[in-house]
mmCIF file of C-alpha atoms in Angstrom:
data_model
loop_
_atom_site.group_PDB
_atom_site.id
_atom_site.type_symbol
_atom_site.label_atom_id
_atom_site.label_comp_id
_atom_site.label_asym_id
_atom_site.label_seq_id
_atom_site.Cartn_x
_atom_site.Cartn_y
_atom_site.Cartn_z
ATOM 1 C CA MET A 1215 0.813 -43.276 -22.548
ATOM 2 C CA ALA A 1216 -0.028 -45.529 -19.953
ATOM 3 C CA ILE A 1217 2.138 -45.386 -16.419
ATOM 4 C CA THR A 1218 1.714 -48.601 -14.872
ATOM 5 C CA GLU A 1219 1.232 -48.076 -10.200
ATOM 6 C CA ALA A 1220 4.377 -49.464 -9.737
ATOM 7 C CA ALA A 1221 6.379 -47.461 -11.494
ATOM 8 C CA ARG A 1222 4.659 -43.864 -10.645
ATOM 9 C CA LEU A 1223 5.204 -44.771 -7.183
ATOM 10 C CA GLN A 1224 8.903 -45.864 -8.647
ATOM 11 C CA LEU A 1225 9.045 -42.379 -9.698
ATOM 12 C CA LEU A 1226 7.557 -40.199 -6.555
ATOM 13 C CA ALA A 1227 10.071 -42.262 -5.045
ATOM 14 C CA PRO A 1228 12.352 -39.191 -2.900
ATOM 15 C CA PRO A 1229 14.755 -39.516 -5.077
ATOM 16 C CA VAL A 1230 18.772 -39.732 -4.660
ATOM 17 C CA GLY A 1231 22.251 -38.270 -5.635
ATOM 18 C CA ARG A 1232 21.697 -35.098 -8.514
ATOM 19 C CA VAL A 1233 19.097 -35.279 -10.377
ATOM 20 C CA ARG A 1234 18.403 -33.517 -13.716
ATOM 21 C CA VAL A 1235 15.280 -30.399 -13.676
ATOM 22 C CA VAL A 1236 14.039 -28.099 -15.282
ATOM 23 C CA LEU A 1237 12.615 -24.524 -13.088
ATOM 24 C CA ASP A 1238 8.759 -22.722 -15.275
ATOM 25 C CA THR A 1239 8.859 -19.878 -12.979
ATOM 26 C CA ASP A 1240 6.302 -16.793 -13.680
ATOM 27 C CA THR A 1241 9.542 -14.989 -11.895
ATOM 28 C CA TYR A 1242 7.777 -10.906 -11.941
ATOM 29 C CA ASN A 1243 4.559 -11.685 -10.388
ATOM 30 C CA GLU A 1244 6.079 -11.432 -6.795
ATOM 31 C CA ILE A 1245 9.650 -11.799 -5.258
ATOM 32 C CA ASP A 1246 9.821 -16.029 -4.073
ATOM 33 C CA ASP A 1247 10.474 -16.847 -7.480
ATOM 34 C CA GLN A 1248 13.774 -15.308 -7.402
ATOM 35 C CA PHE A 1249 15.021 -16.823 -4.407
ATOM 36 C CA ALA A 1250 14.293 -20.637 -6.147
ATOM 37 C CA LEU A 1251 15.808 -19.401 -9.152
ATOM 38 C CA VAL A 1252 18.555 -18.569 -7.470
ATOM 39 C CA GLN A 1253 19.082 -21.593 -5.040
ATOM 40 C CA MET A 1254 18.459 -23.837 -7.557
ATOM 41 C CA LEU A 1255 21.408 -22.765 -9.274
ATOM 42 C CA LEU A 1256 23.791 -22.131 -6.714
ATOM 43 C CA SER A 1257 22.912 -26.082 -5.884
ATOM 44 C CA LYS A 1258 25.166 -27.829 -8.087
ATOM 45 C CA GLU A 1259 25.730 -30.207 -6.149
ATOM 46 C CA ARG A 1260 22.040 -31.977 -6.453
ATOM 47 C CA PHE A 1261 20.774 -30.062 -9.087
ATOM 48 C CA ASP A 1262 21.640 -30.536 -13.044
ATOM 49 C CA VAL A 1263 19.514 -27.095 -14.378
ATOM 50 C CA GLU A 1264 19.441 -28.170 -17.922
ATOM 51 C CA ALA A 1265 16.658 -24.892 -18.219
ATOM 52 C CA ILE A 1266 14.278 -22.086 -17.775
ATOM 53 C CA TYR A 1267 10.679 -21.654 -19.311
ATOM 54 C CA ALA A 1268 8.838 -18.195 -18.349
ATOM 55 C CA ALA A 1269 5.592 -18.467 -16.960
ATOM 56 C CA PRO A 1270 2.532 -16.813 -18.106
ATOM 57 C CA PHE A 1271 0.234 -14.804 -15.316
ATOM 58 C CA PHE A 1272 -1.923 -11.946 -15.227
ATOM 59 C CA ASN A 1273 -2.550 -9.596 -12.731
ATOM 60 C CA LYS A 1274 -2.199 -5.617 -12.294
ATOM 61 C CA ARG A 1275 1.791 -6.086 -13.138
ATOM 62 C CA ALA A 1276 1.253 -7.424 -16.076
ATOM 63 C CA ASP A 1277 -1.345 -6.108 -18.837
ATOM 64 C CA GLY A 1278 -2.141 -10.202 -19.446
ATOM 65 C CA PRO A 1279 -0.964 -13.777 -19.902
ATOM 66 C CA GLY A 1280 1.626 -12.647 -22.249
ATOM 67 C CA HIS A 1281 3.033 -9.693 -20.838
ATOM 68 C CA GLY A 1282 3.715 -11.223 -18.065
ATOM 69 C CA MET A 1283 5.229 -14.283 -19.342
ATOM 70 C CA GLU A 1284 7.987 -11.452 -20.526
ATOM 71 C CA LEU A 1285 7.776 -9.116 -17.961
ATOM 72 C CA SER A 1286 9.381 -13.201 -16.506
ATOM 73 C CA TYR A 1287 11.779 -13.650 -18.935
ATOM 74 C CA GLN A 1288 13.150 -9.980 -18.423
ATOM 75 C CA GLU A 1289 13.403 -11.107 -14.695
ATOM 76 C CA ILE A 1290 15.149 -14.120 -15.348
ATOM 77 C CA LEU A 1291 17.795 -12.836 -17.046
ATOM 78 C CA ARG A 1292 18.448 -9.962 -15.194
ATOM 79 C CA LEU A 1293 18.620 -12.529 -12.235
ATOM 80 C CA LEU A 1294 21.193 -14.709 -13.896
ATOM 81 C CA GLU A 1295 23.003 -11.482 -15.308
ATOM 82 C CA ARG A 1296 23.948 -10.852 -11.641
ATOM 83 C CA LEU A 1297 24.513 -14.839 -11.045
ATOM 84 C CA SER A 1298 27.279 -14.244 -14.531
ATOM 85 C CA ILE A 1299 25.333 -17.228 -16.393
ATOM 86 C CA SER A 1300 25.152 -16.606 -20.103
ATOM 87 C CA PRO A 1301 21.300 -17.553 -20.981
ATOM 88 C CA GLU A 1302 22.193 -19.046 -24.355
ATOM 89 C CA GLY A 1303 20.926 -22.286 -24.069
ATOM 90 C CA LEU A 1304 19.089 -21.863 -21.246
ATOM 91 C CA VAL A 1305 16.124 -19.419 -20.606
ATOM 92 C CA HIS A 1306 12.839 -20.424 -23.591
ATOM 93 C CA ARG A 1307 9.717 -18.429 -22.913
ATOM 94 C CA GLY A 1308 6.363 -19.653 -22.641
ATOM 95 C CA VAL A 1309 3.104 -20.456 -23.706
ATOM 96 C CA THR A 1310 1.282 -16.314 -24.104
ATOM 97 C CA ASP A 1311 -2.260 -18.009 -23.252
ATOM 98 C CA TYR A 1312 -3.491 -20.001 -20.270
ATOM 99 C CA VAL A 1313 -4.963 -24.117 -21.062
ATOM 100 C CA GLY A 1314 -8.077 -23.276 -20.355
ATOM 101 C CA PRO A 1315 -10.961 -24.838 -19.564
ATOM 102 C CA ALA A 1316 -11.509 -26.272 -23.484
ATOM 103 C CA LYS A 1317 -8.122 -27.927 -22.701
ATOM 104 C CA GLN A 1318 -6.267 -27.425 -25.451
ATOM 105 C CA ALA A 1319 -2.510 -26.760 -25.365
ATOM 106 C CA ARG A 1320 -0.140 -23.706 -26.295
ATOM 107 C CA GLN A 1321 2.771 -23.582 -28.303
ATOM 108 C CA ALA A 1322 5.704 -22.209 -27.789
ATOM 109 C CA PRO A 1323 10.146 -23.204 -27.360
ATOM 110 C CA ALA A 1324 9.572 -23.637 -23.961
ATOM 111 C CA VAL A 1325 7.490 -25.580 -24.482
ATOM 112 C CA ASP A 1326 8.624 -28.078 -27.402
ATOM 113 C CA ASP A 1327 12.100 -27.234 -25.011
ATOM 114 C CA MET A 1328 10.239 -29.583 -21.970
ATOM 115 C CA ILE A 1329 8.906 -32.347 -24.225
ATOM 116 C CA ALA A 1330 13.134 -32.955 -25.537
ATOM 117 C CA ARG A 1331 13.831 -32.477 -22.395
ATOM 118 C CA ALA A 1332 12.171 -35.762 -21.421
ATOM 119 C CA ARG A 1333 11.204 -37.847 -24.141
ATOM 120 C CA ALA A 1334 16.027 -37.587 -23.914
ATOM 121 C CA GLY A 1335 15.524 -38.605 -19.851
ATOM 122 C CA SER A 1336 14.759 -42.678 -18.694
ATOM 123 C CA PRO A 1337 12.814 -44.224 -16.343
ATOM 124 C CA ASP A 1338 15.727 -43.917 -14.344
ATOM 125 C CA LYS A 1339 17.410 -40.741 -14.174
ATOM 126 C CA PRO A 1340 13.817 -38.663 -15.085
ATOM 127 C CA LEU A 1341 13.255 -35.376 -15.580
ATOM 128 C CA TYR A 1342 12.429 -33.317 -12.883
ATOM 129 C CA ILE A 1343 10.011 -30.489 -13.373
ATOM 130 C CA VAL A 1344 9.693 -27.815 -10.332
ATOM 131 C CA ALA A 1345 6.902 -25.438 -11.555
ATOM 132 C CA ILE A 1346 6.582 -22.388 -9.600
ATOM 133 C CA GLY A 1347 3.552 -20.791 -11.777
ATOM 134 C CA ALA A 1348 0.393 -20.938 -13.627
ATOM 135 C CA ILE A 1349 0.817 -24.327 -15.239
ATOM 136 C CA SER A 1350 0.171 -23.858 -18.890
ATOM 137 C CA ASN A 1351 4.052 -24.886 -19.886
ATOM 138 C CA VAL A 1352 3.689 -28.078 -18.332
ATOM 139 C CA ALA A 1353 0.217 -28.286 -19.019
ATOM 140 C CA SER A 1354 0.934 -27.869 -22.955
ATOM 141 C CA ALA A 1355 3.640 -30.213 -23.147
ATOM 142 C CA LEU A 1356 1.483 -32.966 -21.530
ATOM 143 C CA LEU A 1357 -1.637 -32.650 -23.906
ATOM 144 C CA LYS A 1358 1.185 -32.545 -26.943
ATOM 145 C CA ALA A 1359 3.125 -35.458 -26.007
ATOM 146 C CA PRO A 1360 1.438 -37.660 -23.564
ATOM 147 C CA ASP A 1361 4.518 -40.417 -24.114
ATOM 148 C CA ILE A 1362 6.867 -37.992 -21.573
ATOM 149 C CA ILE A 1363 4.772 -39.196 -18.535
ATOM 150 C CA ASP A 1364 6.757 -42.491 -18.119
ATOM 151 C CA ARG A 1365 9.755 -40.101 -17.989
ATOM 152 C CA THR A 1366 8.772 -37.182 -15.907
ATOM 153 C CA VAL A 1367 7.904 -35.700 -12.813
ATOM 154 C CA VAL A 1368 6.190 -32.830 -12.177
ATOM 155 C CA VAL A 1369 6.913 -31.083 -8.033
ATOM 156 C CA TRP A 1370 4.077 -27.921 -8.421
ATOM 157 C CA LEU A 1371 3.677 -25.371 -6.410
ATOM 158 C CA GLY A 1372 -0.450 -24.544 -6.144
ATOM 159 C CA GLY A 1373 -3.054 -25.095 -4.720
ATOM 160 C CA HIS A 1374 -4.275 -24.961 -0.479
ATOM 161 C CA ALA A 1375 -4.242 -27.145 1.603
ATOM 162 C CA LEU A 1376 -6.761 -30.206 1.005
ATOM 163 C CA GLU A 1377 -8.817 -29.578 4.358
ATOM 164 C CA TRP A 1378 -8.905 -25.504 3.303
ATOM 165 C CA PRO A 1379 -12.448 -24.352 2.604
ATOM 166 C CA ASP A 1380 -11.175 -23.816 -1.489
ATOM 167 C CA THR A 1381 -8.042 -24.424 -3.560
ATOM 168 C CA VAL A 1382 -8.199 -20.826 -5.210
ATOM 169 C CA GLU A 1383 -4.515 -19.447 -4.582
ATOM 170 C CA PHE A 1384 -3.117 -17.273 -7.209
ATOM 171 C CA ASN A 1385 -1.125 -20.763 -9.668
ATOM 172 C CA LEU A 1386 -4.139 -22.943 -9.356
ATOM 173 C CA LYS A 1387 -6.135 -20.311 -10.400
ATOM 174 C CA GLN A 1388 -4.974 -18.498 -13.187
ATOM 175 C CA ASP A 1389 -5.349 -21.761 -15.307
ATOM 176 C CA VAL A 1390 -7.724 -24.270 -14.239
ATOM 177 C CA GLY A 1391 -7.980 -26.240 -17.047
ATOM 178 C CA GLY A 1392 -4.169 -26.623 -16.782
ATOM 179 C CA ALA A 1393 -4.358 -27.503 -13.138
ATOM 180 C CA GLN A 1394 -7.637 -29.917 -13.865
ATOM 181 C CA VAL A 1395 -4.512 -31.909 -17.016
ATOM 182 C CA LEU A 1396 -1.977 -32.023 -15.403
ATOM 183 C CA LEU A 1397 -4.178 -33.687 -12.388
ATOM 184 C CA ASP A 1398 -5.603 -36.139 -14.788
ATOM 185 C CA SER A 1399 -3.010 -36.490 -16.905
ATOM 186 C CA GLY A 1400 -1.679 -38.708 -13.973
ATOM 187 C CA VAL A 1401 1.784 -38.031 -14.868
ATOM 188 C CA PRO A 1402 4.151 -38.434 -11.187
ATOM 189 C CA LEU A 1403 3.138 -35.716 -8.838
ATOM 190 C CA VAL A 1404 4.747 -33.416 -6.010
ATOM 191 C CA LEU A 1405 2.006 -31.372 -5.238
ATOM 192 C CA VAL A 1406 3.557 -28.726 -2.775
ATOM 193 C CA PRO A 1407 0.063 -26.598 -1.213
ATOM 194 C CA CYS A 1408 0.915 -23.057 -0.592
ATOM 195 C CA LYS A 1409 -2.055 -22.333 2.212
ATOM 196 C CA GLY A 1410 -1.424 -24.257 5.637
ATOM 197 C CA VAL A 1411 1.678 -25.992 4.501
ATOM 198 C CA THR A 1412 3.688 -23.795 2.438
ATOM 199 C CA SER A 1413 2.433 -20.410 4.196
ATOM 200 C CA HIS A 1414 4.628 -21.353 7.387
ATOM 201 C CA LEU A 1415 8.011 -20.563 4.722
ATOM 202 C CA HIS A 1416 8.778 -16.513 6.098
ATOM 203 C CA SER A 1417 11.335 -14.054 6.320
ATOM 204 C CA THR A 1418 11.537 -10.590 7.730
ATOM 205 C CA VAL A 1419 13.454 -6.878 6.312
ATOM 206 C CA PRO A 1420 15.671 -7.970 9.192
ATOM 207 C CA GLU A 1421 16.543 -11.012 8.618
ATOM 208 C CA ILE A 1422 17.020 -10.856 5.009
ATOM 209 C CA GLU A 1423 18.663 -7.054 5.313
ATOM 210 C CA ARG A 1424 21.711 -9.296 7.407
ATOM 211 C CA TYR A 1425 21.585 -12.781 5.505
ATOM 212 C CA VAL A 1426 20.797 -11.762 1.834
ATOM 213 C CA GLU A 1427 22.005 -8.283 1.216
ATOM 214 C CA PRO A 1428 25.534 -8.517 1.806
ATOM 215 C CA HIS A 1429 26.038 -11.265 -1.011
ATOM 216 C CA GLY A 1430 26.880 -9.267 -3.652
ATOM 217 C CA SER A 1431 25.478 -7.617 -6.596
ATOM 218 C CA ILE A 1432 22.885 -10.802 -6.844
ATOM 219 C CA GLY A 1433 22.527 -10.692 -2.608
ATOM 220 C CA ALA A 1434 21.281 -6.625 -2.666
ATOM 221 C CA PHE A 1435 18.918 -7.275 -6.276
ATOM 222 C CA LEU A 1436 16.921 -9.889 -3.552
ATOM 223 C CA ALA A 1437 16.827 -8.169 -1.201
ATOM 224 C CA GLN A 1438 15.753 -5.265 -3.389
ATOM 225 C CA ARG A 1439 12.460 -6.520 -4.725
ATOM 226 C CA PHE A 1440 12.141 -8.800 -1.045
ATOM 227 C CA LYS A 1441 12.066 -5.069 0.522
ATOM 228 C CA GLU A 1442 10.230 -2.905 -2.431
ATOM 229 C CA TYR A 1443 6.884 -5.456 -1.722
ATOM 230 C CA SER A 1444 5.237 -3.445 1.157
ATOM 231 C CA SER A 1445 5.924 -0.387 2.250
ATOM 232 C CA ASP A 1446 5.460 -1.286 5.945
ATOM 233 C CA HIS A 1447 8.314 -3.518 7.341
ATOM 234 C CA LEU A 1448 5.991 -2.995 11.234
ATOM 235 C CA GLY A 1449 5.888 -6.519 12.228
ATOM 236 C CA TRP A 1450 5.180 -7.225 8.253
ATOM 237 C CA ALA A 1451 6.233 -11.639 6.939
ATOM 238 C CA LYS A 1452 6.344 -12.776 3.810
ATOM 239 C CA GLU A 1453 6.136 -15.676 2.653
ATOM 240 C CA ILE A 1454 8.741 -17.034 -0.033
ATOM 241 C CA TRP A 1455 6.356 -19.754 -1.257
ATOM 242 C CA ASP A 1456 8.679 -21.019 -4.197
ATOM 243 C CA MET A 1457 11.495 -22.087 -2.207
ATOM 244 C CA ALA A 1458 9.795 -24.708 -1.117
ATOM 245 C CA PRO A 1459 9.370 -27.468 -4.086
ATOM 246 C CA VAL A 1460 13.136 -26.819 -4.563
ATOM 247 C CA GLY A 1461 13.481 -27.764 -1.023
ATOM 248 C CA TRP A 1462 11.500 -30.574 -1.221
ATOM 249 C CA LEU A 1463 14.613 -31.675 -4.120
ATOM 250 C CA LEU A 1464 16.873 -30.376 -1.194
ATOM 251 C CA ASN A 1465 16.533 -32.882 1.049
ATOM 252 C CA PRO A 1466 12.345 -34.318 0.817
ATOM 253 C CA GLN A 1467 12.799 -34.241 4.022
ATOM 254 C CA TRP A 1468 12.772 -29.640 4.020
ATOM 255 C CA ALA A 1469 9.434 -30.340 3.834
ATOM 256 C CA PRO A 1470 7.163 -34.394 4.733
ATOM 257 C CA SER A 1471 5.075 -35.632 2.705
ATOM 258 C CA VAL A 1472 2.946 -38.520 1.779
ATOM 259 C CA ILE A 1473 1.461 -41.130 -1.139
ATOM 260 C CA ILE A 1474 -1.811 -39.735 -1.783
ATOM 261 C CA PRO A 1475 -5.290 -40.455 -4.376
ATOM 262 C CA ALA A 1476 -4.948 -37.850 -7.036
ATOM 263 C CA PRO A 1477 -7.373 -34.683 -5.830
ATOM 264 C CA VAL A 1478 -10.290 -33.609 -8.052
ATOM 265 C CA LEU A 1479 -10.461 -30.085 -8.553
ATOM 266 C CA THR A 1480 -13.661 -29.076 -8.981
ATOM 267 C CA ASP A 1481 -14.505 -26.360 -12.424
ATOM 268 C CA GLN A 1482 -15.376 -24.430 -8.470
ATOM 269 C CA MET A 1483 -11.845 -24.380 -7.420
ATOM 270 C CA THR A 1484 -12.331 -26.771 -4.498
ATOM 271 C CA TRP A 1485 -10.845 -30.169 -3.626
ATOM 272 C CA SER A 1486 -12.473 -33.347 -3.942
ATOM 273 C CA THR A 1487 -11.890 -36.768 -2.734
ATOM 274 C CA ASP A 1488 -11.839 -40.193 -5.582
ATOM 275 C CA ARG A 1489 -9.805 -42.841 -3.837
ATOM 276 C CA ARG A 1490 -9.867 -44.780 -7.075
ATOM 277 C CA ARG A 1491 -7.482 -42.078 -8.497
ATOM 278 C CA HIS A 1492 -3.212 -42.947 -9.263
ATOM 279 C CA ALA A 1493 -1.071 -41.496 -6.686
ATOM 280 C CA ILE A 1494 0.423 -38.023 -6.331
ATOM 281 C CA ARG A 1495 2.792 -37.429 -3.786
ATOM 282 C CA TYR A 1496 1.803 -34.688 -1.641
ATOM 283 C CA VAL A 1497 4.064 -32.213 0.688
ATOM 284 C CA THR A 1498 2.210 -32.154 4.571
ATOM 285 C CA PHE A 1499 4.917 -29.780 5.395
ATOM 286 C CA VAL A 1500 7.380 -26.961 4.801
ATOM 287 C CA ASN A 1501 10.616 -26.723 7.821
ATOM 288 C CA ARG A 1502 11.721 -22.715 6.755
ATOM 289 C CA ASN A 1503 14.933 -23.280 8.143
ATOM 290 C CA PRO A 1504 16.640 -25.613 7.820
ATOM 291 C CA ILE A 1505 15.235 -23.911 3.253
ATOM 292 C CA LEU A 1506 16.452 -20.940 4.383
ATOM 293 C CA LYS A 1507 19.622 -21.515 5.962
ATOM 294 C CA ASP A 1508 20.801 -23.529 2.887
ATOM 295 C CA PHE A 1509 20.094 -20.519 0.467
ATOM 296 C CA PHE A 1510 21.551 -17.876 2.925
ATOM 297 C CA LEU A 1511 24.931 -20.321 3.194
ATOM 298 C CA LYS A 1512 25.148 -20.786 -0.789
ATOM 299 C CA LEU A 1513 24.339 -17.289 -1.194
ATOM 300 C CA LYS A 1514 27.177 -15.494 1.298
ATOM 301 C CA ALA A 1515 29.758 -18.803 -0.942
ATOM 302 C CA PHE A 1516 29.323 -17.902 -3.972
ATOM 303 C CA ALA A 1517 29.610 -14.561 -3.080
ATOM 304 C CA ALA A 1518 32.848 -14.830 -1.266
ATOM 305 C CA SER A 1519 33.566 -16.979 -4.027
ATOM 306 C CA ASP A 1520 32.786 -13.853 -6.845
#
């Protein structure tokens, strides 16, 4: 499906008003997805959250990408229970394997649901896919249904800053083929890098204990996840990476960005440049203060109303 550069740039303009969103998340991989998911669901003034997709991951916490996806699915359910939100029709299992070097679309309920919701949109009312894990679900949807690129905007936390010596980052390195599909597809993309940009978005145990832990069972759960990530909290701060894409969508001024040609992702996981490539939006800085303040205030208000 062809999309003109003018149409792509129009979709890359920061949205006004309430937006349709889905969240693609490897929720159990770390502690940051949980914060991002809760902030998104508590931001009803900005987001119409249509679906949550469990993404695959594979590290010491999982036996393989499919197991990581299932662990993430179960973690989503734990979060929704503490938010008193029914998962029925909202949460979908994702792919159990990566798109990989063969760039092969994988089958999953999440992929089919994503395609259907994207097709239900329009260039004037696009579906925003906030992706905060390996990009396998999204890449599979783009491979299966290239027609969705003119009514979809992908906001992906992936890779490192363009000036970084490499882009060997967890979300990207798990499925390099999937990331290449995303970057080469022409889909309107907001790229949120990790090291050099989002690495500024962190918090500490004292801050979490003061502004998160007291606020209901969801606050206690998030604080537990945060604190158990490290056994040594002395002088320790933890990045909450995945809040950055949500922060950009909440208020683009919280994550300033520029329009650039889509970088080329090499098989060696480095960035290369071809100025003839289609445009993407690239986040250059993340202002952690308003993003965390917004989250703390919404969490406190939710707990008070529960």
